[in-house]
mmCIF file of C-alpha atoms and ligand atoms in Angstrom:
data_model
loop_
_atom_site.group_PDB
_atom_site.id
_atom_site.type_symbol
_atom_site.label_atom_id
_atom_site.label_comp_id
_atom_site.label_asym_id
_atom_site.label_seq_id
_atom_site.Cartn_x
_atom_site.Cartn_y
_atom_site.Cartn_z
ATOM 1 C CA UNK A 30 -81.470 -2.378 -138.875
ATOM 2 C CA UNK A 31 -83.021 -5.067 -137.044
ATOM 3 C CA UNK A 32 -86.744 -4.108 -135.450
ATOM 4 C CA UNK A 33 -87.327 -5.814 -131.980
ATOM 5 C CA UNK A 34 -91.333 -5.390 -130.979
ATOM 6 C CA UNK A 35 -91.290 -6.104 -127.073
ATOM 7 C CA UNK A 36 -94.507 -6.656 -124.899
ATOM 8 C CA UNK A 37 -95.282 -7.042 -121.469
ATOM 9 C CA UNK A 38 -98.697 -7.329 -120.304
ATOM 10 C CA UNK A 39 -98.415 -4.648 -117.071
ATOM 11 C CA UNK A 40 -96.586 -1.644 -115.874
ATOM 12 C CA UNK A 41 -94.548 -3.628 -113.442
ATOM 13 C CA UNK A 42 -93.041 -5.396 -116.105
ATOM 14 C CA UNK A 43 -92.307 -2.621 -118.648
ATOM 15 C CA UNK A 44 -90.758 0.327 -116.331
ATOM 16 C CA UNK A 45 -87.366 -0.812 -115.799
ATOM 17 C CA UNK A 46 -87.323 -1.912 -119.411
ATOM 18 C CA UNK A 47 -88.058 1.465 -120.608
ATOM 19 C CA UNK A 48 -84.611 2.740 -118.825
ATOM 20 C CA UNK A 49 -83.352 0.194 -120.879
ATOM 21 C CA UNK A 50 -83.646 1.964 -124.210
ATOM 22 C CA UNK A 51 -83.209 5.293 -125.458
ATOM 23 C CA UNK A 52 -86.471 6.105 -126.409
ATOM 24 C CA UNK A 53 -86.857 8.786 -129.066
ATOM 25 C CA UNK A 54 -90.701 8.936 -129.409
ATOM 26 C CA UNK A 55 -93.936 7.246 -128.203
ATOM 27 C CA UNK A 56 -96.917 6.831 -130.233
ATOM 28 C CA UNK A 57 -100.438 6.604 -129.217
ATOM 29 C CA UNK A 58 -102.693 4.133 -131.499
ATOM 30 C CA UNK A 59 -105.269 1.777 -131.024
ATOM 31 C CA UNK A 60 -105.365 3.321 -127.100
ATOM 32 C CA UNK A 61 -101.647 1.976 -126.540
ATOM 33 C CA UNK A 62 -98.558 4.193 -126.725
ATOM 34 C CA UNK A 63 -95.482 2.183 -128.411
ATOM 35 C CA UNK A 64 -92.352 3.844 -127.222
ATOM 36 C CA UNK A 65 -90.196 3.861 -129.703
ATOM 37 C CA UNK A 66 -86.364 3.920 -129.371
ATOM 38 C CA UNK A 67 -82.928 2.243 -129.901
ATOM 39 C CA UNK A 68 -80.219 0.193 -127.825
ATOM 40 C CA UNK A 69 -76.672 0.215 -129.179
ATOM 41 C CA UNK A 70 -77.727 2.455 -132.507
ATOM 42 C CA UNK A 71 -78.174 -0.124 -134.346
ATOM 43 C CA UNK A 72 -80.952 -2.251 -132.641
ATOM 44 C CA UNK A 73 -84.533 -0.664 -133.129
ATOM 45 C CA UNK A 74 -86.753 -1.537 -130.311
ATOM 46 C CA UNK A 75 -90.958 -0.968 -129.919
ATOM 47 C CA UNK A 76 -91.591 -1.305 -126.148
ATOM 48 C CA UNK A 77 -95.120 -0.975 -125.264
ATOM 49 C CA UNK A 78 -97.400 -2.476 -122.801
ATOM 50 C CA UNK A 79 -100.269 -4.592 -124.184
ATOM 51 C CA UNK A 80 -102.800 -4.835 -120.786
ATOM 52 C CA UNK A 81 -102.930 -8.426 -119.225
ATOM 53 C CA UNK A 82 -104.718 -11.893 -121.174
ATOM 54 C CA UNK A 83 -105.148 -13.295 -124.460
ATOM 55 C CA UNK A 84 -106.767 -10.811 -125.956
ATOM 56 C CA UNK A 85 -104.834 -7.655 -125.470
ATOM 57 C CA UNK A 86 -101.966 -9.667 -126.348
ATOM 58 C CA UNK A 87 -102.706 -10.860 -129.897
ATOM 59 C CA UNK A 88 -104.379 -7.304 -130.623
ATOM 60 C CA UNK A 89 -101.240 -5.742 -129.661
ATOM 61 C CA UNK A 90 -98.978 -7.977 -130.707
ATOM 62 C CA UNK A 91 -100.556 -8.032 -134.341
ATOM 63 C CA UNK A 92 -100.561 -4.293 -134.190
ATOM 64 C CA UNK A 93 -96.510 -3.519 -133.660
ATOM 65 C CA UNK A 94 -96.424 -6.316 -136.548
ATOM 66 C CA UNK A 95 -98.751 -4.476 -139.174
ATOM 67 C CA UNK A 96 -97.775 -0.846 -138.052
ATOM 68 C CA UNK A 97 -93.982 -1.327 -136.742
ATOM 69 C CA UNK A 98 -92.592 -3.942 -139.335
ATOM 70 C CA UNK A 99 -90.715 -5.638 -136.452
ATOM 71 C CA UNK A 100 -88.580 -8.551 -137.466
ATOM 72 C CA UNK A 101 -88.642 -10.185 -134.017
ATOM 73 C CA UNK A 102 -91.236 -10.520 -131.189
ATOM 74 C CA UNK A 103 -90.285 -10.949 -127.556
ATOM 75 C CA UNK A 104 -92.894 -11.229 -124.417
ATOM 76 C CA UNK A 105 -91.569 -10.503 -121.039
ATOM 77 C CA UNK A 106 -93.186 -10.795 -117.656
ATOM 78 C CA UNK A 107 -93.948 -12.471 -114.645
ATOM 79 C CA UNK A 108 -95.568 -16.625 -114.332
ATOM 80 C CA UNK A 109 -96.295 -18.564 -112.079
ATOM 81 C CA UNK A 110 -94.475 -22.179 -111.004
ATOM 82 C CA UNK A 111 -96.150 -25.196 -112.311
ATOM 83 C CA UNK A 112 -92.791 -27.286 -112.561
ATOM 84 C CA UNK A 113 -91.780 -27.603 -108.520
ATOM 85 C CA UNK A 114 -88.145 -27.336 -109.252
ATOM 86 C CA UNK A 115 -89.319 -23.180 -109.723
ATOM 87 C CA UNK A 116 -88.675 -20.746 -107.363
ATOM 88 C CA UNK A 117 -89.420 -16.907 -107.044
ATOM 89 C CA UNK A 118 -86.463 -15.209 -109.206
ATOM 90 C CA UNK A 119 -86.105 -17.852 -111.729
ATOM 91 C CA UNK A 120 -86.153 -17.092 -115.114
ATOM 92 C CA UNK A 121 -88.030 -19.345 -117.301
ATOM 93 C CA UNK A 122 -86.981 -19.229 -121.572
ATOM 94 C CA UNK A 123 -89.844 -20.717 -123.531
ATOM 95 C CA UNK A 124 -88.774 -23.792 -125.354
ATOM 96 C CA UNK A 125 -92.705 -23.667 -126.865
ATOM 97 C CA UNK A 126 -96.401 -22.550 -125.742
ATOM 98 C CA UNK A 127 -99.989 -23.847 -125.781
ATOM 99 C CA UNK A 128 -103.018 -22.058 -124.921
ATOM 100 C CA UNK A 129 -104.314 -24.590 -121.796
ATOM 101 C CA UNK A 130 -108.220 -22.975 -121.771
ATOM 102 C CA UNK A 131 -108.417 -23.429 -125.778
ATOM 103 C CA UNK A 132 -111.008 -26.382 -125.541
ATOM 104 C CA UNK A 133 -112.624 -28.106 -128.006
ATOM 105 C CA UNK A 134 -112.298 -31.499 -126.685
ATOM 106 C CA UNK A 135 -115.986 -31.655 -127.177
ATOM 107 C CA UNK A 136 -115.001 -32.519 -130.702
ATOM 108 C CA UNK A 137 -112.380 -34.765 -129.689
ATOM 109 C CA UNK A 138 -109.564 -32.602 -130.275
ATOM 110 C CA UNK A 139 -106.614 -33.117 -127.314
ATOM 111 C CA UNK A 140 -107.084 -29.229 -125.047
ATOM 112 C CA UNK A 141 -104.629 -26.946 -126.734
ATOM 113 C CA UNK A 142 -105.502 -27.910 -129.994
ATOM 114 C CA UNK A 143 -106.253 -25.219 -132.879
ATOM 115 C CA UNK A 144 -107.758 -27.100 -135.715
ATOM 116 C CA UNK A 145 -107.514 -24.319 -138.256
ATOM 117 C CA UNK A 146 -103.618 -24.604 -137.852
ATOM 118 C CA UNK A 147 -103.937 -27.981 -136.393
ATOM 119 C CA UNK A 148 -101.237 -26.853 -134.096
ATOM 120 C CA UNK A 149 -100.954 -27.448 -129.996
ATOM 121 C CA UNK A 150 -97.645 -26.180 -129.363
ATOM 122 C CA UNK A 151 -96.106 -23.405 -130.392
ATOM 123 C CA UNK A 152 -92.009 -23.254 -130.927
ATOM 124 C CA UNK A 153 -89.918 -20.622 -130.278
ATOM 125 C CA UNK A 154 -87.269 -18.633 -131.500
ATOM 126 C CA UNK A 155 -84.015 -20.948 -131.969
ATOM 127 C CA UNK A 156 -81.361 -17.974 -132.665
ATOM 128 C CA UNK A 157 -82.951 -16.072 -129.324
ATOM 129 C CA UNK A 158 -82.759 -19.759 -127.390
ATOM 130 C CA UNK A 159 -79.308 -20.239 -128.210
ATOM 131 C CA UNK A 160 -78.237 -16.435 -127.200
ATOM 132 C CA UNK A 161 -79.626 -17.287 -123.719
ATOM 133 C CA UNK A 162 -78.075 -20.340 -123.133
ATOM 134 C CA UNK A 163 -74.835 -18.472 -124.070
ATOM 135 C CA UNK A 164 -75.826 -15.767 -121.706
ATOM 136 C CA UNK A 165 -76.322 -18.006 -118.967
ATOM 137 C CA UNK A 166 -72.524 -20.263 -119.156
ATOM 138 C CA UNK A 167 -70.791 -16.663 -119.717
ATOM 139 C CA UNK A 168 -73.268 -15.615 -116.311
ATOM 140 C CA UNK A 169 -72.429 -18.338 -115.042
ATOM 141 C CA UNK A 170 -68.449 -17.446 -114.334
ATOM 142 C CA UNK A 171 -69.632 -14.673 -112.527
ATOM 143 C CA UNK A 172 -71.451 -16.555 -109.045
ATOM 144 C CA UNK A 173 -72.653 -13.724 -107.369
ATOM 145 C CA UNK A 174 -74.743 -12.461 -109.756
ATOM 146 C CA UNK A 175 -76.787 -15.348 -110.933
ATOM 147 C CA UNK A 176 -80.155 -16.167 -111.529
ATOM 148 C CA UNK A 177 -81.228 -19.563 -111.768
ATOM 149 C CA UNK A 178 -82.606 -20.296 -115.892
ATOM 150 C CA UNK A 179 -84.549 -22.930 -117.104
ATOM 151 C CA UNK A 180 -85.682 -23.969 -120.635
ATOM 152 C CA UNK A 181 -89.189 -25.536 -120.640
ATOM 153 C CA UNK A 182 -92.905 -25.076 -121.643
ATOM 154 C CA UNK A 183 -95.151 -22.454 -120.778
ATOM 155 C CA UNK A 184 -98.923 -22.731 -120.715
ATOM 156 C CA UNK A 185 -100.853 -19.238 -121.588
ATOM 157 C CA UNK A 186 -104.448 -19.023 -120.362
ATOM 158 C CA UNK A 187 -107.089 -16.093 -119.175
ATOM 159 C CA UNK A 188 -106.841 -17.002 -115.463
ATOM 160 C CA UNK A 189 -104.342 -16.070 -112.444
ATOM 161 C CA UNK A 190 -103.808 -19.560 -111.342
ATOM 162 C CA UNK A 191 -103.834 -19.555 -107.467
ATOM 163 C CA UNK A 192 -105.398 -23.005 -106.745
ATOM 164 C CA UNK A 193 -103.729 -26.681 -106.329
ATOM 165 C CA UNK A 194 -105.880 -28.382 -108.579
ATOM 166 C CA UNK A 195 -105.458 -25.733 -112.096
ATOM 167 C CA UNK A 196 -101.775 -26.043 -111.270
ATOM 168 C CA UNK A 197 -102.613 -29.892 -111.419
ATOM 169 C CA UNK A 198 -104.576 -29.617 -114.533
ATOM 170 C CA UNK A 199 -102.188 -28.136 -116.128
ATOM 171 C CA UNK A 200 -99.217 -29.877 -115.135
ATOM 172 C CA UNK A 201 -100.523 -33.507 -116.147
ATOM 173 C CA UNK A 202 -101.893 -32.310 -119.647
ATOM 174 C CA UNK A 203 -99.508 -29.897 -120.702
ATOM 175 C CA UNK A 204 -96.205 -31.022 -118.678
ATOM 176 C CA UNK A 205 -96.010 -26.894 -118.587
ATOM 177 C CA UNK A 206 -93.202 -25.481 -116.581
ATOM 178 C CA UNK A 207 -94.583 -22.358 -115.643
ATOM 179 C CA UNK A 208 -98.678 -20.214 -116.452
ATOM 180 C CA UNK A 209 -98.933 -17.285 -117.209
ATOM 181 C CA UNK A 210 -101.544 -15.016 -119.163
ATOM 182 C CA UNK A 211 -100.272 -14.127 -122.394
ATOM 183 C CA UNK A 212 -97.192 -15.376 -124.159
ATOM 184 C CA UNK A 213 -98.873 -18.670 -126.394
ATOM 185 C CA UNK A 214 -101.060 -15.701 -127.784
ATOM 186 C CA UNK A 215 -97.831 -13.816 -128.520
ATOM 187 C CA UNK A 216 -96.620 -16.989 -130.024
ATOM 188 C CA UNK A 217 -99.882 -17.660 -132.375
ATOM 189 C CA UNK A 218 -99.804 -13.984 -133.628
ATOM 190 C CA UNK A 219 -95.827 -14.603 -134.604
ATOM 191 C CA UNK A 220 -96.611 -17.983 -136.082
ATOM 192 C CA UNK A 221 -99.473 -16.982 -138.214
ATOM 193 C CA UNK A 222 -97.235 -13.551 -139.385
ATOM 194 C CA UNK A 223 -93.632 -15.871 -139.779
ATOM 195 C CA UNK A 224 -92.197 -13.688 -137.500
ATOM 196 C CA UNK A 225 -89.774 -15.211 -134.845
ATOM 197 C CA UNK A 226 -91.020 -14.697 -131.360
ATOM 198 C CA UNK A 227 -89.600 -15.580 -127.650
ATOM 199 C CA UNK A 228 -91.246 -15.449 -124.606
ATOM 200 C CA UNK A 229 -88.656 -14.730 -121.665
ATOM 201 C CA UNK A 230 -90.732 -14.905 -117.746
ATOM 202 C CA UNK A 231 -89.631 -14.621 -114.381
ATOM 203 C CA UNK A 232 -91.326 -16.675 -111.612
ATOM 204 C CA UNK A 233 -93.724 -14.561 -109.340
ATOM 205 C CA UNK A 234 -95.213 -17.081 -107.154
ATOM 206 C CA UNK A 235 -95.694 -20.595 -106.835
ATOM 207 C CA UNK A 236 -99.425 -20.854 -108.647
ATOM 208 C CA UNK A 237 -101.650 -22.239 -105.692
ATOM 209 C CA UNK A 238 -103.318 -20.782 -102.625
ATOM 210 C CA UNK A 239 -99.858 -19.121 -101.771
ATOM 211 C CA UNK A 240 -99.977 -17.097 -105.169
ATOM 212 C CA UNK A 241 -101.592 -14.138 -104.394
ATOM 213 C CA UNK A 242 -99.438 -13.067 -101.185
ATOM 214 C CA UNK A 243 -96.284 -14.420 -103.118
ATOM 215 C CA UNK A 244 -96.834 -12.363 -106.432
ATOM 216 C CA UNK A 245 -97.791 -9.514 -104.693
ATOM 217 C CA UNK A 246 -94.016 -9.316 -102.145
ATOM 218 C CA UNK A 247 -92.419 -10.135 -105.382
ATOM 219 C CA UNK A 248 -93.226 -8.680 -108.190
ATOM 220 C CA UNK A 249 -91.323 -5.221 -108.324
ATOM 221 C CA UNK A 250 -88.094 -6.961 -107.283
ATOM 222 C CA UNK A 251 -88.179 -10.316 -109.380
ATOM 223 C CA UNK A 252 -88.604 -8.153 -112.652
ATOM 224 C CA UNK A 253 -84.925 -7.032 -112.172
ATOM 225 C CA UNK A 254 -83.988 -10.609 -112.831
ATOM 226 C CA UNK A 255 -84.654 -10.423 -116.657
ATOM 227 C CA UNK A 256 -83.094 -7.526 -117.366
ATOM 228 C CA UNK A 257 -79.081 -8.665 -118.605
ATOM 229 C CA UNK A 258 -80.698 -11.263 -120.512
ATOM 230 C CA UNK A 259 -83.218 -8.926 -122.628
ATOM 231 C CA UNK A 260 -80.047 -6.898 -123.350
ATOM 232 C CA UNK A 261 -77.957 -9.481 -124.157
ATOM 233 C CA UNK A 262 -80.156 -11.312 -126.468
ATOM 234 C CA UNK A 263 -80.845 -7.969 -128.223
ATOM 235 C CA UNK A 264 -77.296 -6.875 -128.927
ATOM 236 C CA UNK A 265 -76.151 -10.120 -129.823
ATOM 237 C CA UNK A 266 -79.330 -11.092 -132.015
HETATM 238 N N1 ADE B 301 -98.550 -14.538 -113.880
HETATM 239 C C1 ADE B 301 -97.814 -14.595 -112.763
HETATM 240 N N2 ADE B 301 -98.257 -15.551 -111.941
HETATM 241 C C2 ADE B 301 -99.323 -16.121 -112.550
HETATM 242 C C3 ADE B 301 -100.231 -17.129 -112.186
HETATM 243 N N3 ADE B 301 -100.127 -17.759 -111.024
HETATM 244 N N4 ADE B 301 -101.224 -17.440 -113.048
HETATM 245 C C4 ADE B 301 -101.324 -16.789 -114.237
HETATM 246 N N5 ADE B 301 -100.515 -15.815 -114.616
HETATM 247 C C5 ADE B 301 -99.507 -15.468 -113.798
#
């Protein structure tokens, strides 16, 4: 049976996710509980919340790995637009990642770069790529019940980016699509572990001074918006 480790980085991200699976236990390590469950019998899911930024994430992440055995890694959440075409509500599928605040262009490397793996970008999941595109034409009959997706680049860093000239920074050096806090980390710890990862957001708020008020009126609705897809990709994985 296929193990699915899934992390968000905050409660508003995880709760409808939760009613998602049929969880048969939760277990408390490492001062996070991993709920542990099923969808469909034969999918085996670890849901668990990880706490928001680099850190948490790769702690967590590395933890489902060594204690859960998962087979594939998924990040879910909430970003912020850097590509304009973005609204609230869209999903955004990560093509690849890069860590914008890893800096060591002191020693001439280009920002993002990690010499130790000499790697900038980070490449996702083909199989879990595919199964959303799929999702999206078959969604895609049905009008009334869309939500816009795009496939593009997201840029992971330990900032809420709420200013015009970050969103700047990052656009021209990363051509990013959409920031966020966590999911490059979640794609380092699956890299370095050969385990498959995705990293599936939906878009909060617009990243400059209009951020804050838009993340806040949006994030308990827009975190409906991912919800098909996760089970789609899942049962079809
Ligand atoms: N998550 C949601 N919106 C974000 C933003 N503007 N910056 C960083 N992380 C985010």
């Amino acid at each position: 049976m296929k193990s699915f480790g899934i992390i968000t980085a905050m409660e508003e991200e995880i709760s409808d996710l939760k009613n998602m699976i049929d969880v048969e236990k939760i277990i408390e390590s490492a001062k996070i509980k991993f709920y542990v469950g099923k969808i469909d019998f034969d999918k085996k899911i670890i849901l668990v919340k990880s706490g928001i930024g680099k850190v948490n994430m790769a702690a967590c992440a590395q933890h489902l790995i060594d204690k859960f055995n998962i087979d594939v890694l998924i990040n879910i959440g909430v970003g912020g637009a850097i590509n304009d075409k973005l609204t609230v509500g869209d999903l955004v599928i990560a093509k690849d990642l890069v860590q914008y605040d890893f800096d060591l262009s002191a020693f001439k490397h280009p920002i993002g770069f990690i010499p130790d793996i000499e790697k900038k970008f980070f490449d996702a999941d083909k199989k879990i790529l595919e199964l959303a595109k799929k999702f999206y034409s078959e969604q895609e009959k049905n009008t009334d019940n869309k939500n816009n997706m795009y496939f593009g680049r997201i840029a992971s860093g330990d900032r809420f980016v709420c200013d015009q000239k970050d969103k700047d920074f990052i656009k021209n050096n990363f051509s990013a699509d959409c920031v966020e806090m966590e999911g490059a980390t979640a794609a380092q710890v699956g890299f370095l572990n050969n385990i498959p990862f995705a990293v599936i957001r939906v878009i909060s708020d617009s990243a400059n001074s209009n951020a804050v008020a838009n993340y806040n009126q949006s994030v308990d609705s827009v975190t409906k918006n991912y919800l098909k897809l996760i089970e789609y990709v899942i049962k079809n994985y």
